[in-house]
Amino acid sequence: MARELLILKGDIIFTPMLGEFAIHENSYLVVQCGKVRGIYQMLPQEYQGLGVEDCTGDLIIPGFVDLHTHAAQFMQRGFGLDMELLDWLNHYTFPEEGKFQSTDYAAKVYALFAEELIKQGTTRAAVFGTIHQQSNCLLFQILVRKGIGAYVGKVNMDANCPEFLKENTSESLAATEKLLCEWAGNTLVKPIITPRFAPTSTGTLLAGLGEIAVKYNLPVQSHLAENLSEIAWVRELFPGQREYHNVYDYYNLFGQTPTLMAHCIHLSADAISCMARQQVVAVHCPDSNLNLTSGIMPARKLLQAGVRVGLGSDIGAGHSLSIPEAIVKAIQLSKVNFLRDNSQKPLTLAEGFYLATKGGGSFFGKVGSFEEGYAFDALVIKDRADLGLSLEERLQRFIYTGEPSQIHGRYIAGKKI
Amino acid sequence: MARELLILKGDIIFTPMLGEFAIHENSYLVVQCGKVRGIYQMLPQEYQGLGVEDCTGDLIIPGFVDLHTHAAQFMQRGFGLDMELLDWLNHYTFPEEGKFQSTDYAAKVYALFAEELIKQGTTRAAVFGTIHQQSNCLLFQILVRKGIGAYVGKVNMDANCPEFLKENTSESLAATEKLLCEWAGNTLVKPIITPRFAPTSTGTLLAGLGEIAVKYNLPVQSHLAENLSEIAWVRELFPGQREYHNVYDYYNLFGQTPTLMAHCIHLSADAISCMARQQVVAVHCPDSNLNLTSGIMPARKLLQAGVRVGLGSDIGAGHSLSIPEAIVKAIQLSKVNFLRDNSQKPLTLAEGFYLATKGGGSFFGKVGSFEEGYAFDALVIKDRADLGLSLEERLQRFIYTGEPSQIHGRYIAGKKI
């Protein structure tokens, strides 16, 4: 399927640059071997006579990228949200994650999670599993079967967590290496090194994970500077490191290979410039920022400093897998930041949309845009085209008020799913 | 229908007090002549043998109250949201409202608006129409036909707006009086005096509207202290008044009869205590606060000062008619306020839910609770009861992650709609 030519016709809109829409009304998008070949007002001679998927009047946009989500917290969305991070982890999250000892439970929940990702129009995701080897394999297989593009992380924890989630350090490292060797051959779903966060890791664990990341050139994902109590705790636990990010950096988990850091709310100027220099991607999870009363990520400040930024749902601290909702809330929270500090200009729709597509997509390679050579991850959206709106206004209306049922077509790497 | 006895059985939850849930698992709720008679663990002798609507396993909650919404902005939801208030009014809202000159357009849009209210579980609403007499009558009739409880306001504007929306002052007053006499006999849908806001009103108009309000003992709705430029403008336009709220107060539009004031973001301590003293209801519209970069209403501060507070969707500045979404965002924004000022404790779920039911409902009389004598406005909600959650957790999950399709029954004043 992905090898054949694919031609779609419709109203095409995407963001090749932060804050800039490329708009091709009623145009042809040609895909070859799963990658965008070009966009044409008139179909070139060489493609004429071939079948065209006629989406005239529909929007064709890049699929959404979720750069931070916890598959094992899917059943936990929407409650326990009158608590802050550390209490919420102990009261709700750790007990729920403990259930993934059972592969039956994991199979059920991970299937629901994957279906919801697809329903919401997410085509690529960076996903946390749990510590449980068998259940992580199921998660991996389910995502492969569904055709979703993903990085999947086996979570590592060997300190400061309930006994039922605490791993033996060397077993944790061995399990990680075993899994990633098993998963190495895949193209769409791939492994990612995933220490939960510094507080639930010994230095030995972090050192071992950094070694594996570098040895196999594997990407890394974790959490950074979400909550003030968490930051104080990291300072106690790692007194030899100046700041939170230095802990990861010391152990080769901060840009030595491609790295995602969720939250990045309370960062010093030093930390921000280190992220920019080492190309660490900051993942903005607006619902989670608010639900756990963590603070608000200063997205504009990070962008201005040259940090790469993407969006994440962060379920269950976030309550929805919808990336359009994350775009709206990222824009809304940027307005809150602006009200406090008018040097932090609000994000525009075109900026929010970029973060959710090409911004996050860049972690997966050429993903999140319709420029030539990009993987064709796309959504076809039916909207009421009866109002004389511009494409930009129609996109804005879909992002703010749309429903998953309006998504009539989904493509990942050129394959219709 | 409303005169008969109605008995429902299910999992009943409501908030008789700010922040306090009343929970009746698997209980009977008896309604007589449209009003709650009582809630019973076992059905009393006198009701036995009567038909029971069996909603075992479902949640039964009060219907949602939307205290501030613009029916004529329904088609405008979700775009134009990269602007602030005054630009947004001129570029999007006024041109859209101009279309309500046409009763055909009004009939179409108001029907969609009313259907969406019902879909989202809103059972009572305070609604702005436009200046257009015929279209306002249609709005009134459509809401009556749908069985929704509402206050409907003919908008008055005679200054600082485009010519096509500017009324002649005495004609505006005469039209207002004519409409309210026509609508006087209704029980569920009633008129409300509705100057758009101070800047689009002359003193003469405000004086006349205040007179009508007092003469007929009619409630009032308007906007207050949404945006800093708006406030500066009011100061220019009404140099004789100390503050924005004094303008309304001077003209008998600030608690002389029951009054709703939307937004109330930037208020002095004087203004807040005046609101509390005069029992003016502040309507918190969180999405609108953010979308138009207006600021954040200090809900906790107003509640602590004894101001009555309800929630509003404020479409089209808000982008959704969903009151559950307004609850979530009111809670989220209260957390932002708390992060800046830890004397403003975040709203809990039970507080947010109260604002959306009994808090706002109190403007309609005994509405928004299941205490004896309250109008039976209710929603029956199907949720997955398979998780061993408490009723409170189930309600929280519905508020955060629920969908309108889960609402399987809707009652307004005892009538199933």
CSV table of C-alpha atoms in Angstrom, one decimal, chain B residues 43-414:
chain,number,residue,atom,x,y,z
B,43,LEU,CA,-39.5,3.9,48.6
B,44,PRO,CA,-42.1,5.1,51.2
B,45,GLN,CA,-45.3,3.2,51.4
B,46,GLU,CA,-47.4,5.9,49.7
B,47,TYR,CA,-45.4,5.7,46.5
B,48,GLN,CA,-45.3,2.0,46.2
B,49,GLY,CA,-46.9,0.4,43.2
B,50,LEU,CA,-46.3,3.5,41.1
B,51,GLY,CA,-44.1,3.4,38.1
B,52,VAL,CA,-40.4,4.0,38.7
B,53,GLU,CA,-37.9,5.2,36.0
B,54,ASP,CA,-35.2,2.7,36.6
B,55,CYS,CA,-31.8,4.3,36.2
B,56,THR,CA,-30.0,1.9,38.4
B,57,GLY,CA,-26.3,2.3,37.9
B,58,ASP,CA,-26.7,5.7,36.3
B,59,LEU,CA,-25.8,9.0,37.8
B,60,ILE,CA,-28.7,11.5,38.4
B,61,ILE,CA,-27.5,15.0,38.7
B,62,PRO,CA,-29.0,18.5,38.5
B,63,GLY,CA,-29.1,20.1,35.0
B,64,PHE,CA,-26.4,22.6,34.1
B,65,VAL,CA,-27.0,26.4,34.3
B,66,ASP,CA,-25.4,28.7,31.8
B,67,LEU,CA,-25.6,32.2,33.2
B,68,HIS,CA,-24.1,34.1,30.3
B,69,THR,CA,-24.4,33.2,26.6
B,70,HIS,CA,-24.9,35.0,23.3
B,71,ALA,CA,-27.3,33.0,21.1
B,72,ALA,CA,-26.4,35.2,18.1
B,73,GLN,CA,-22.8,34.3,18.3
B,74,PHE,CA,-23.4,30.6,17.9
B,75,MET,CA,-22.0,30.4,14.3
B,76,GLN,CA,-18.9,32.3,15.3
B,77,ARG,CA,-17.6,29.9,17.9
B,78,GLY,CA,-14.0,28.9,17.4
B,79,PHE,CA,-12.5,31.6,15.2
B,80,GLY,CA,-11.2,35.1,15.5
B,81,LEU,CA,-9.7,34.1,18.8
B,82,ASP,CA,-6.2,35.6,18.2
B,83,MET,CA,-7.8,39.1,19.1
B,84,GLU,CA,-8.7,41.0,22.2
B,85,LEU,CA,-12.2,42.1,23.2
B,86,LEU,CA,-12.7,45.4,21.4
B,87,ASP,CA,-11.0,44.3,18.1
B,88,TRP,CA,-12.9,41.0,18.2
B,89,LEU,CA,-16.2,42.8,18.6
B,90,ASN,CA,-15.6,45.1,15.6
B,91,HIS,CA,-14.1,42.4,13.3
B,92,TYR,CA,-16.2,39.4,14.1
B,93,THR,CA,-19.1,39.9,16.4
B,94,PHE,CA,-20.8,43.1,15.2
B,95,PRO,CA,-20.9,41.9,11.6
B,96,GLU,CA,-22.2,38.5,12.6
B,97,GLU,CA,-24.9,40.1,14.8
B,98,GLY,CA,-25.9,42.4,11.9
B,99,LYS,CA,-27.1,39.2,10.1
B,100,PHE,CA,-30.0,38.9,12.6
B,101,GLN,CA,-31.8,41.5,10.7
B,102,SER,CA,-32.9,38.5,8.7
B,103,THR,CA,-35.5,36.4,10.6
B,104,ASP,CA,-34.6,33.5,8.3
B,105,TYR,CA,-31.0,33.5,9.4
B,106,ALA,CA,-32.2,33.9,13.1
B,107,ALA,CA,-34.6,31.0,12.9
B,108,LYS,CA,-31.8,28.8,11.5
B,109,VAL,CA,-29.1,29.8,14.0
B,110,TYR,CA,-31.4,30.0,17.1
B,111,ALA,CA,-32.7,26.5,16.4
B,112,LEU,CA,-29.1,25.1,16.3
B,113,PHE,CA,-28.3,27.1,19.4
B,114,ALA,CA,-31.2,25.6,21.4
B,115,GLU,CA,-30.4,22.1,20.2
B,116,GLU,CA,-26.8,22.4,21.3
B,117,LEU,CA,-27.9,23.7,24.7
B,118,ILE,CA,-30.0,20.6,25.2
B,119,LYS,CA,-27.4,18.3,23.8
B,120,GLN,CA,-24.8,19.6,26.3
B,121,GLY,CA,-27.2,19.1,29.3
B,122,THR,CA,-27.9,22.8,29.9
B,123,THR,CA,-31.4,23.1,31.4
B,124,ARG,CA,-31.4,26.9,32.3
B,125,ALA,CA,-29.7,29.8,30.5
B,126,ALA,CA,-29.5,33.5,30.6
B,127,VAL,CA,-29.3,34.5,26.9
B,128,PHE,CA,-28.4,37.6,25.0
B,129,GLY,CA,-30.3,38.1,21.7
B,130,THR,CA,-29.5,41.0,19.4
B,131,ILE,CA,-31.2,44.4,18.9
B,132,HIS,CA,-33.6,42.9,16.3
B,133,GLN,CA,-37.1,42.7,17.6
B,134,GLN,CA,-38.5,40.0,15.3
B,135,SER,CA,-35.4,37.8,15.7
B,136,ASN,CA,-35.6,38.1,19.4
B,137,CYS,CA,-39.2,36.9,19.3
B,138,LEU,CA,-38.1,33.9,17.4
B,139,LEU,CA,-35.4,33.2,19.9
B,140,PHE,CA,-38.0,33.4,22.7
B,141,GLN,CA,-40.4,31.1,20.9
B,142,ILE,CA,-37.8,28.5,20.0
B,143,LEU,CA,-36.7,28.2,23.6
B,144,VAL,CA,-40.3,27.9,24.8
B,145,ARG,CA,-40.9,25.2,22.2
B,146,LYS,CA,-37.8,23.3,23.3
B,147,GLY,CA,-38.8,23.4,26.9
B,148,ILE,CA,-35.6,25.1,28.1
B,149,GLY,CA,-35.7,27.4,31.2
B,150,ALA,CA,-34.3,30.8,30.2
B,151,TYR,CA,-34.1,34.5,30.6
B,152,VAL,CA,-33.9,36.1,27.1
B,153,GLY,CA,-32.6,39.6,26.6
B,154,LYS,CA,-33.3,42.0,23.8
B,155,VAL,CA,-29.9,43.7,23.5
B,156,ASN,CA,-29.9,47.5,23.7
B,157,MET,CA,-27.2,49.6,22.0
B,158,ASP,CA,-27.4,53.3,21.1
B,159,ALA,CA,-23.7,54.4,21.0
B,160,ASN,CA,-20.2,53.5,19.9
B,161,CYS,CA,-21.2,50.7,17.6
B,162,PRO,CA,-21.6,50.3,13.8
B,163,GLU,CA,-24.5,52.2,12.3
B,164,PHE,CA,-26.3,48.9,11.4
B,165,LEU,CA,-26.5,48.0,15.1
B,166,LYS,CA,-27.1,51.4,16.5
B,167,GLU,CA,-30.6,52.0,17.9
B,168,ASN,CA,-32.5,55.2,18.4
B,169,THR,CA,-32.7,55.6,22.2
B,170,SER,CA,-36.4,56.1,22.6
B,171,GLU,CA,-37.3,53.4,20.0
B,172,SER,CA,-34.9,51.0,21.8
B,173,LEU,CA,-36.7,51.6,25.1
B,174,ALA,CA,-40.2,51.4,23.6
B,175,ALA,CA,-39.2,48.1,21.9
B,176,THR,CA,-37.9,46.7,25.2
B,177,GLU,CA,-41.1,47.5,27.0
B,178,LYS,CA,-43.3,46.1,24.2
B,179,LEU,CA,-41.4,42.8,24.2
B,180,LEU,CA,-41.5,42.3,27.9
B,181,CYS,CA,-45.2,42.9,28.0
B,182,GLU,CA,-45.7,40.3,25.2
B,183,TRP,CA,-43.5,37.8,27.1
B,184,ALA,CA,-44.7,38.5,30.6
B,185,GLY,CA,-47.1,35.5,30.9
B,186,ASN,CA,-44.5,32.8,30.4
B,187,THR,CA,-43.2,30.6,33.3
B,188,LEU,CA,-40.1,29.0,31.9
B,189,VAL,CA,-38.8,31.6,29.5
B,190,LYS,CA,-38.8,35.1,30.7
B,191,PRO,CA,-37.5,38.5,29.7
B,192,ILE,CA,-34.4,40.2,31.2
B,193,ILE,CA,-33.2,43.8,30.7
B,194,THR,CA,-30.0,43.6,28.6
B,195,PRO,CA,-27.9,46.7,27.9
B,196,ARG,CA,-25.0,45.2,26.0
B,197,PHE,CA,-22.4,47.0,28.2
B,198,ALA,CA,-21.8,50.6,29.4
B,199,PRO,CA,-19.7,51.7,26.4
B,200,THR,CA,-22.4,51.0,23.8
B,201,SER,CA,-25.0,52.9,25.9
B,202,THR,CA,-25.8,56.5,26.4
B,203,GLY,CA,-26.7,57.6,29.9
B,204,THR,CA,-30.3,58.2,28.6
B,205,LEU,CA,-30.6,54.6,27.5
B,206,LEU,CA,-29.2,53.2,30.8
B,207,ALA,CA,-31.5,55.5,32.8
B,208,GLY,CA,-34.5,54.3,30.7
B,209,LEU,CA,-33.6,50.7,31.1
B,210,GLY,CA,-33.1,51.0,34.9
B,211,GLU,CA,-36.5,52.6,35.1
B,212,ILE,CA,-38.2,49.8,33.2
B,213,ALA,CA,-36.3,47.2,35.3
B,214,VAL,CA,-37.6,48.7,38.5
B,215,LYS,CA,-41.1,49.4,37.2
B,216,TYR,CA,-41.7,45.8,36.2
B,217,ASN,CA,-39.3,44.3,38.7
B,218,LEU,CA,-37.4,42.7,35.9
B,219,PRO,CA,-33.9,41.2,36.2
B,220,VAL,CA,-30.9,42.7,34.5
B,221,GLN,CA,-27.8,41.3,32.7
B,222,SER,CA,-24.7,42.9,31.3
B,223,HIS,CA,-20.9,42.9,31.2
B,224,LEU,CA,-18.5,44.3,33.8
B,225,ALA,CA,-14.8,44.8,33.9
B,226,GLU,CA,-13.7,42.3,31.3
B,227,ASN,CA,-10.7,44.0,29.8
B,228,LEU,CA,-8.4,46.9,30.8
B,229,SER,CA,-9.0,48.9,27.6
B,230,GLU,CA,-12.7,48.5,28.1
B,231,ILE,CA,-12.4,49.8,31.6
B,232,ALA,CA,-10.3,52.8,30.5
B,233,TRP,CA,-13.0,53.5,27.8
B,234,VAL,CA,-15.8,53.5,30.4
B,235,ARG,CA,-13.8,55.9,32.5
B,236,GLU,CA,-13.6,58.3,29.4
B,237,LEU,CA,-17.3,57.9,28.5
B,238,PHE,CA,-18.7,58.3,32.0
B,239,PRO,CA,-16.3,60.7,33.7
B,240,GLY,CA,-18.8,61.5,36.4
B,241,GLN,CA,-18.7,57.9,37.8
B,242,ARG,CA,-15.9,56.7,40.0
B,243,GLU,CA,-15.7,53.2,38.7
B,244,TYR,CA,-17.3,51.0,36.0
B,245,HIS,CA,-19.8,49.4,38.3
B,246,ASN,CA,-20.9,52.8,39.6
B,247,VAL,CA,-22.3,53.5,36.1
B,248,TYR,CA,-24.7,50.6,36.3
B,249,ASP,CA,-25.5,51.3,39.9
B,250,TYR,CA,-26.3,55.0,39.2
B,251,TYR,CA,-28.9,53.9,36.7
B,252,ASN,CA,-30.6,51.2,38.8
B,253,LEU,CA,-29.0,48.4,36.9
B,254,PHE,CA,-26.9,46.9,39.7
B,255,GLY,CA,-28.9,44.8,42.1
B,256,GLN,CA,-31.9,47.1,42.4
B,257,THR,CA,-33.5,44.1,40.8
B,258,PRO,CA,-31.7,40.7,40.4
B,259,THR,CA,-28.6,41.3,38.3
B,260,LEU,CA,-26.1,39.2,36.4
B,261,MET,CA,-22.7,40.7,35.5
B,262,ALA,CA,-20.5,38.7,33.2
B,263,HIS,CA,-16.7,38.6,33.7
B,264,CYS,CA,-15.9,40.7,36.8
B,265,ILE,CA,-12.2,40.2,36.2
B,266,HIS,CA,-10.7,43.5,37.1
B,267,LEU,CA,-12.6,44.8,40.2
B,268,SER,CA,-11.5,47.0,43.1
B,269,ALA,CA,-12.2,45.9,46.7
B,270,ASP,CA,-15.0,48.6,46.7
B,271,ALA,CA,-16.6,47.1,43.6
B,272,ILE,CA,-16.5,43.6,45.1
B,273,SER,CA,-18.1,44.6,48.3
B,274,CYS,CA,-20.7,46.6,46.5
B,275,MET,CA,-21.6,43.4,44.5
B,276,ALA,CA,-21.8,41.4,47.7
B,277,ARG,CA,-23.9,44.0,49.4
B,278,GLN,CA,-26.3,44.4,46.5
B,279,GLN,CA,-26.4,40.6,45.7
B,280,VAL,CA,-25.2,41.1,42.2
B,281,VAL,CA,-24.3,37.8,40.7
B,282,ALA,CA,-20.9,37.5,39.0
B,283,VAL,CA,-20.7,35.2,36.0
B,284,HIS,CA,-17.4,33.5,35.5
B,285,CYS,CA,-16.7,32.6,31.8
B,286,PRO,CA,-13.3,30.9,31.9
B,287,ASP,CA,-12.9,30.2,28.2
B,288,SER,CA,-13.7,33.7,27.3
B,289,ASN,CA,-11.3,35.1,29.9
B,290,LEU,CA,-8.5,33.2,28.2
B,291,ASN,CA,-9.5,33.4,24.5
B,292,LEU,CA,-9.7,37.2,24.5
B,293,THR,CA,-6.7,37.5,26.8
B,294,SER,CA,-8.9,39.4,29.2
B,295,GLY,CA,-7.5,38.2,32.5
B,296,ILE,CA,-8.7,35.6,35.0
B,297,MET,CA,-11.7,36.2,37.2
B,298,PRO,CA,-10.6,35.8,40.9
B,299,ALA,CA,-13.5,33.4,41.7
B,300,ARG,CA,-12.2,32.5,45.1
B,301,LYS,CA,-11.8,36.1,46.1
B,302,LEU,CA,-15.3,36.9,45.1
B,303,LEU,CA,-16.7,33.9,46.9
B,304,GLN,CA,-14.8,34.8,50.1
B,305,ALA,CA,-16.2,38.3,49.9
B,306,GLY,CA,-19.7,36.9,49.8
B,307,VAL,CA,-20.4,37.5,46.1
B,308,ARG,CA,-22.8,35.1,44.4
B,309,VAL,CA,-21.0,33.4,41.5
B,310,GLY,CA,-22.2,31.3,38.6
B,311,LEU,CA,-20.7,30.0,35.4
B,312,GLY,CA,-21.3,31.0,31.8
B,313,SER,CA,-20.2,29.7,28.4
B,314,ASP,CA,-20.1,33.2,26.8
B,315,ILE,CA,-20.1,31.9,23.2
B,316,GLY,CA,-18.6,33.1,20.8
B,317,ALA,CA,-15.8,34.4,23.0
B,318,GLY,CA,-16.0,31.1,24.7
B,319,HIS,CA,-15.9,28.4,22.1
B,320,SER,CA,-18.2,25.8,23.7
B,321,LEU,CA,-21.7,25.6,25.2
B,322,SER,CA,-20.5,22.7,27.5
B,323,ILE,CA,-20.9,23.7,31.1
B,324,PRO,CA,-18.9,20.7,32.2
B,325,GLU,CA,-16.0,22.2,30.3
B,326,ALA,CA,-16.7,25.5,32.0
B,327,ILE,CA,-16.4,23.7,35.4
B,328,VAL,CA,-13.1,22.1,34.5
B,329,LYS,CA,-11.7,25.4,33.3
B,330,ALA,CA,-13.0,27.3,36.3
B,331,ILE,CA,-11.2,24.8,38.5
B,332,GLN,CA,-8.0,25.0,36.3
B,333,LEU,CA,-8.0,28.8,36.4
B,334,SER,CA,-8.6,28.9,40.1
B,335,LYS,CA,-5.3,26.9,40.3
B,336,VAL,CA,-3.6,29.5,38.2
B,337,ASN,CA,-4.8,32.2,40.7
B,338,PHE,CA,-3.6,30.1,43.6
B,339,LEU,CA,-0.1,29.8,42.1
B,340,ARG,CA,0.1,33.6,42.1
B,341,ASP,CA,-1.6,34.2,45.4
B,342,ASN,CA,-1.8,31.3,47.8
B,343,SER,CA,-4.6,32.9,49.8
B,344,GLN,CA,-6.9,32.1,46.8
B,345,LYS,CA,-7.4,28.3,47.4
B,346,PRO,CA,-8.2,26.4,44.2
B,347,LEU,CA,-11.8,25.5,43.6
B,348,THR,CA,-12.6,21.8,44.3
B,349,LEU,CA,-14.8,19.7,42.1
B,350,ALA,CA,-17.7,20.1,44.6
B,351,GLU,CA,-17.3,23.9,44.4
B,352,GLY,CA,-17.1,24.0,40.6
B,353,PHE,CA,-20.1,21.7,40.4
B,354,TYR,CA,-22.1,23.9,42.8
B,355,LEU,CA,-21.3,27.1,40.7
B,356,ALA,CA,-22.7,25.3,37.6
B,357,THR,CA,-25.9,24.1,39.3
B,358,LYS,CA,-27.2,25.6,42.5
B,359,GLY,CA,-24.9,28.7,42.3
B,360,GLY,CA,-26.2,29.8,38.9
B,361,GLY,CA,-29.6,28.1,39.4
B,362,SER,CA,-30.4,30.4,42.3
B,363,PHE,CA,-30.9,33.2,39.8
B,364,PHE,CA,-33.9,31.3,38.6
B,365,GLY,CA,-35.4,30.6,42.0
B,366,LYS,CA,-35.3,27.2,43.6
B,367,VAL,CA,-33.2,25.6,40.8
B,368,GLY,CA,-30.0,23.6,40.7
B,369,SER,CA,-30.4,21.3,43.7
B,370,PHE,CA,-32.5,18.2,44.7
B,371,GLU,CA,-33.6,19.6,48.0
B,372,GLU,CA,-37.3,19.5,48.7
B,373,GLY,CA,-39.2,22.1,46.8
B,374,TYR,CA,-36.6,22.6,44.1
B,375,ALA,CA,-37.6,22.5,40.4
B,376,PHE,CA,-36.7,19.0,39.1
B,377,ASP,CA,-34.0,19.9,36.5
B,378,ALA,CA,-32.0,16.8,36.0
B,379,LEU,CA,-29.7,14.8,33.8
B,380,VAL,CA,-29.4,11.0,33.8
B,381,ILE,CA,-25.9,10.0,32.9
B,382,LYS,CA,-24.8,6.5,31.8
B,383,ASP,CA,-21.2,5.8,32.7
B,384,ARG,CA,-19.1,2.7,33.0
B,385,ALA,CA,-19.8,1.7,36.5
B,386,ASP,CA,-17.3,-1.2,36.3
B,387,LEU,CA,-14.4,0.4,38.0
B,388,GLY,CA,-15.3,0.4,41.7
B,389,LEU,CA,-15.3,4.2,41.8
B,390,SER,CA,-17.1,6.3,44.3
B,391,LEU,CA,-20.0,8.5,43.1
B,392,GLU,CA,-17.9,11.5,43.5
B,393,GLU,CA,-15.1,10.0,41.3
B,394,ARG,CA,-17.7,9.0,38.7
B,395,LEU,CA,-19.1,12.5,38.6
B,396,GLN,CA,-15.5,13.9,38.4
B,397,ARG,CA,-14.7,11.6,35.5
B,398,PHE,CA,-17.9,12.6,33.7
B,399,ILE,CA,-17.2,16.3,34.2
B,400,TYR,CA,-13.6,16.0,32.9
B,401,THR,CA,-13.9,13.3,30.2
B,402,GLY,CA,-17.6,12.8,29.6
B,403,GLU,CA,-19.5,13.2,26.3
B,404,PRO,CA,-23.0,14.6,25.7
B,405,SER,CA,-23.9,11.1,24.3
B,406,GLN,CA,-23.7,9.8,27.9
B,407,ILE,CA,-26.7,12.0,28.9
B,408,HIS,CA,-29.6,9.6,28.5
B,409,GLY,CA,-32.3,11.6,30.1
B,410,ARG,CA,-33.0,15.3,30.5
B,411,TYR,CA,-35.7,16.9,32.7
B,412,ILE,CA,-36.6,20.6,33.1
B,413,ALA,CA,-39.1,21.6,35.9
B,414,GLY,CA,-40.1,17.9,36.0
